Amino acid sequence: TEKDPEISAYETISWKINEFHDVEFFPGKITRVYLISNQYRDMKSILKQLETDDDSHKNPENQNTIAIDLEWEYTKLCLIQFCSNNICIIIRLFTDEDIQNHQELNQQQENEENLINKNNEILSNFLNTHKFYGKGMHNDKKMLLSYFGSTFSNNLEDIEKTRLAANDLSRNFNQMTLQFAGEPTATFKVIEMTKSDWSLPELSFRQVLYAAF
């Protein structure tokens, strides 16, 4: 059988907006990864896919909990990632300035309601009405506050404090992954991707894989 390319090969391939791929992050487990933007026309419907009925993702109040993460460049929030069960939705947060500077990104039709403003309201409401968990959320909350005007603190559980530190478990991401999820199929979390430019109008496959993992 043909051998899969090294993960570094994906640094030169672009992942297009509104494109999805099925990814095997762990042997035998497929995750569908979507990359959309805050110009997506059916934001409510795609976010609805995160509301799984899988009981293993429910908290004591019988609400679904969704994993959340963010990527930013300096003080600019660029990506928000939601994952639940077998789906990951990555939302590229464009600004009006981004669209002006890169007209090829513009999905707005003439005389149409501003999609960015509309979808940012939908995202804010989604964050207000669901429960989430993430790791090391202190700076993420600051970015949410600067972008949405709220930290959504009541809906965010920082598992670094509540689960890892509280139980004397390693807070290292890679060690945590090995302990609770097992050996991944590739090295998705690397410092080069952490420091990559998340404000680019087009992201690489490697960046999206890093963000989804």
Short mmCIF file of C-alpha atoms in Angstrom, two decimals:
data_model
loop_
_atom_site.label_atom_id
_atom_site.label_comp_id
_atom_site.label_asym_id
_atom_site.label_seq_id
_atom_site.Cartn_x
_atom_site.Cartn_y
_atom_site.Cartn_z
CA THR A 1 0.00 0.00 0.00
CA GLU A 2 1.05 3.58 -0.63
CA LYS A 3 2.65 5.20 2.40
CA ASP A 4 1.07 8.38 3.76
CA PRO A 5 3.20 11.52 3.37
CA GLU A 6 5.04 12.94 6.37
CA ILE A 7 2.96 15.48 8.28
CA SER A 8 5.46 18.24 7.40
CA ALA A 9 4.32 17.88 3.76
CA TYR A 10 0.98 19.40 4.75
CA GLU A 11 2.61 22.76 5.56
CA THR A 12 2.55 23.71 1.87
CA ILE A 13 -1.04 22.62 1.12
CA SER A 14 -3.87 25.09 1.75
CA TRP A 15 -7.06 24.07 3.54
CA LYS A 16 -9.79 26.07 1.81
CA ILE A 17 -12.56 27.85 3.70
CA ASN A 18 -15.84 25.85 3.74
CA GLU A 19 -13.91 22.63 3.17
CA PHE A 20 -14.05 19.55 5.43
CA HIS A 21 -11.90 16.44 5.68
CA ASP A 22 -12.12 13.23 7.69
CA VAL A 23 -8.99 12.91 9.84
CA GLU A 24 -7.66 9.90 11.77
CA PHE A 25 -6.00 11.62 14.71
CA PHE A 26 -6.00 8.33 16.65
CA PRO A 27 -5.94 4.82 15.17
CA GLY A 28 -9.42 3.73 14.14
CA LYS A 29 -11.14 6.98 15.22
CA ILE A 30 -12.24 9.35 12.45
CA THR A 31 -12.98 13.01 13.19
CA ARG A 32 -14.68 15.21 10.61
CA VAL A 33 -12.92 18.59 10.60
CA TYR A 34 -14.67 21.62 9.12
CA LEU A 35 -12.97 24.94 8.39
CA ILE A 36 -15.50 27.72 7.94
CA SER A 37 -15.44 31.46 8.54
CA ASN A 38 -17.74 33.93 10.24
CA GLN A 39 -19.17 34.59 6.78
CA TYR A 40 -20.68 31.09 6.69
CA ARG A 41 -24.32 31.30 5.61
CA ASP A 42 -25.73 28.54 7.81
CA MET A 43 -23.86 29.05 11.07
CA LYS A 44 -26.71 27.89 13.33
CA SER A 45 -27.10 24.58 11.50
CA ILE A 46 -23.41 23.67 11.53
CA LEU A 47 -23.08 24.52 15.24
CA LYS A 48 -26.12 22.31 15.87
CA GLN A 49 -24.00 19.32 14.80
CA LEU A 50 -21.96 19.75 17.99
CA GLU A 51 -25.01 18.96 20.12
CA THR A 52 -24.41 15.22 20.32
CA ASP A 53 -26.65 12.82 22.23
CA ASP A 54 -23.62 10.84 23.37
CA ASP A 55 -24.05 10.54 27.16
CA SER A 56 -20.29 10.47 27.71
CA HIS A 57 -20.20 14.15 26.72
CA LYS A 58 -22.87 15.26 29.18
CA ASN A 59 -22.24 17.02 32.47
CA PRO A 60 -24.21 16.46 35.72
CA GLU A 61 -26.85 18.99 34.59
CA ASN A 62 -27.44 16.70 31.56
CA GLN A 63 -26.05 19.28 29.16
CA ASN A 64 -23.61 18.49 26.40
CA THR A 65 -20.09 19.74 26.99
CA ILE A 66 -18.05 20.88 24.03
CA ALA A 67 -14.27 21.29 23.85
CA ILE A 68 -13.12 24.82 23.00
CA ASP A 69 -9.81 26.36 21.99
CA LEU A 70 -8.65 29.61 20.38
CA GLU A 71 -5.77 30.78 18.20
CA TRP A 72 -4.72 34.39 17.93
CA GLU A 73 -2.04 36.64 16.51
CA TYR A 74 -0.81 39.29 18.96
CA THR A 75 -4.09 40.82 20.20
CA LYS A 76 -6.22 39.62 17.28
CA LEU A 77 -8.46 36.59 17.75
CA CYS A 78 -8.19 34.54 14.55
CA LEU A 79 -9.74 31.12 15.19
CA ILE A 80 -12.25 29.55 17.52
CA GLN A 81 -12.39 25.76 17.63
CA PHE A 82 -15.30 23.64 18.88
CA CYS A 83 -15.05 19.84 19.12
CA SER A 84 -17.60 17.27 20.26
CA ASN A 85 -17.46 13.51 19.84
CA ASN A 86 -16.49 12.93 16.16
CA ILE A 87 -16.72 16.47 14.80
CA CYS A 88 -14.52 19.55 14.99
CA ILE A 89 -15.65 22.93 13.68
CA ILE A 90 -12.96 25.56 13.22
CA ILE A 91 -14.20 29.08 12.59
CA ARG A 92 -11.92 31.66 11.02
CA LEU A 93 -12.84 35.06 12.45
CA PHE A 94 -12.41 37.61 9.70
CA THR A 95 -12.80 41.33 10.28
CA ASP A 96 -14.19 43.90 7.85
CA GLU A 97 -10.59 45.05 7.41
CA ASP A 98 -9.53 41.51 6.41
CA ILE A 99 -12.22 41.50 3.72
CA GLN A 100 -11.20 44.92 2.43
CA ASN A 101 -7.55 43.85 2.19
CA HIS A 102 -8.34 40.45 0.64
CA GLN A 103 -11.35 40.79 -1.63
CA GLU A 104 -11.13 37.11 -2.58
CA LEU A 105 -12.38 36.32 0.95
CA ASN A 106 -15.58 38.31 0.50
CA GLN A 107 -18.69 36.10 0.46
CA GLN A 108 -21.06 39.00 1.05
CA GLN A 109 -23.71 39.57 -1.59
CA GLU A 110 -24.97 43.01 -2.56
CA ASN A 111 -27.68 44.39 -0.23
CA GLU A 112 -27.23 41.40 2.10
CA GLU A 113 -27.19 41.76 5.89
CA ASN A 114 -23.61 41.93 7.17
CA LEU A 115 -22.70 38.26 7.57
CA ILE A 116 -19.81 38.87 9.96
CA ASN A 117 -21.96 40.84 12.42
CA LYS A 118 -24.82 38.36 12.13
CA ASN A 119 -22.61 35.32 12.71
CA ASN A 120 -20.70 36.93 15.56
CA GLU A 121 -24.06 37.38 17.32
CA ILE A 122 -24.89 33.70 16.66
CA LEU A 123 -21.49 32.67 18.07
CA SER A 124 -21.94 34.86 21.14
CA ASN A 125 -25.35 33.31 21.78
CA PHE A 126 -23.89 29.81 21.29
CA LEU A 127 -21.19 30.54 23.87
CA ASN A 128 -23.84 31.86 26.27
CA THR A 129 -26.13 28.85 26.00
CA HIS A 130 -23.73 25.86 26.06
CA LYS A 131 -21.14 24.36 28.39
CA PHE A 132 -17.50 24.10 27.30
CA TYR A 133 -14.20 22.80 28.57
CA GLY A 134 -10.65 23.74 27.63
CA LYS A 135 -7.13 23.58 28.99
CA GLY A 136 -5.37 26.69 30.30
CA MET A 137 -8.21 29.14 29.63
CA HIS A 138 -6.85 32.28 31.32
CA ASN A 139 -5.66 34.04 28.15
CA ASP A 140 -8.48 32.55 26.09
CA LYS A 141 -10.98 34.31 28.33
CA LYS A 142 -9.18 37.60 27.75
CA MET A 143 -9.43 37.09 23.98
CA LEU A 144 -13.13 36.22 24.21
CA LEU A 145 -13.68 39.37 26.26
CA SER A 146 -11.90 41.56 23.72
CA TYR A 147 -13.79 40.04 20.77
CA PHE A 148 -17.27 39.33 22.15
CA GLY A 149 -17.38 41.61 25.20
CA SER A 150 -17.75 38.65 27.58
CA THR A 151 -15.49 35.96 29.06
CA PHE A 152 -18.41 33.46 29.25
CA SER A 153 -16.76 32.32 32.50
CA ASN A 154 -19.87 30.61 33.85
CA ASN A 155 -19.91 28.30 30.82
CA LEU A 156 -16.17 27.50 30.62
CA GLU A 157 -14.44 24.80 32.65
CA ASP A 158 -10.65 25.00 32.70
CA ILE A 159 -9.68 21.34 33.08
CA GLU A 160 -6.08 22.31 33.84
CA LYS A 161 -7.36 23.54 37.20
CA THR A 162 -10.43 21.40 37.82
CA ARG A 163 -9.25 17.99 36.57
CA LEU A 164 -5.46 17.93 36.11
CA ALA A 165 -4.00 20.04 38.93
CA ALA A 166 -6.81 18.95 41.27
CA ASN A 167 -5.84 15.30 40.79
CA ASP A 168 -2.05 15.73 40.63
CA LEU A 169 -1.98 14.87 36.92
CA SER A 170 0.47 16.18 34.34
CA ARG A 171 -0.53 19.49 32.76
CA ASN A 172 1.71 18.86 29.76
CA PHE A 173 -0.55 18.59 26.71
CA ASN A 174 1.29 15.71 25.06
CA GLN A 175 1.48 13.69 28.29
CA MET A 176 -2.21 14.35 28.93
CA THR A 177 -3.03 13.13 25.42
CA LEU A 178 -1.06 9.90 25.86
CA GLN A 179 -2.63 9.20 29.24
CA PHE A 180 -6.27 9.76 28.26
CA ALA A 181 -6.46 9.28 24.47
CA GLY A 182 -3.43 7.17 23.56
CA GLU A 183 -0.76 7.51 20.89
CA PRO A 184 -1.79 9.81 18.01
CA THR A 185 -1.15 8.88 14.38
CA ALA A 186 1.29 11.80 13.93
CA THR A 187 2.90 14.66 15.85
CA PHE A 188 0.16 17.24 15.50
CA LYS A 189 1.17 19.59 18.34
CA VAL A 190 4.53 21.21 17.57
CA ILE A 191 5.95 24.59 18.60
CA GLU A 192 6.39 25.64 14.95
CA MET A 193 2.62 25.57 14.48
CA THR A 194 1.99 27.31 17.81
CA LYS A 195 4.06 30.22 16.53
CA SER A 196 2.71 30.15 12.96
CA ASP A 197 0.78 33.10 11.54
CA TRP A 198 -2.91 32.53 12.32
CA SER A 199 -3.94 35.80 10.68
CA LEU A 200 -3.08 34.60 7.16
CA PRO A 201 -6.04 34.79 4.76
CA GLU A 202 -5.48 31.12 3.92
CA LEU A 203 -4.30 28.50 6.42
CA SER A 204 -2.27 25.39 5.67
CA PHE A 205 -3.43 21.83 6.29
CA ARG A 206 -0.83 21.56 9.05
CA GLN A 207 -2.20 24.60 10.85
CA VAL A 208 -5.77 23.30 10.68
CA LEU A 209 -4.71 19.85 11.89
CA TYR A 210 -2.85 21.48 14.79
CA ALA A 211 -5.89 23.61 15.65
CA ALA A 212 -8.27 20.63 15.54
CA PHE A 213 -6.14 18.25 17.60
#
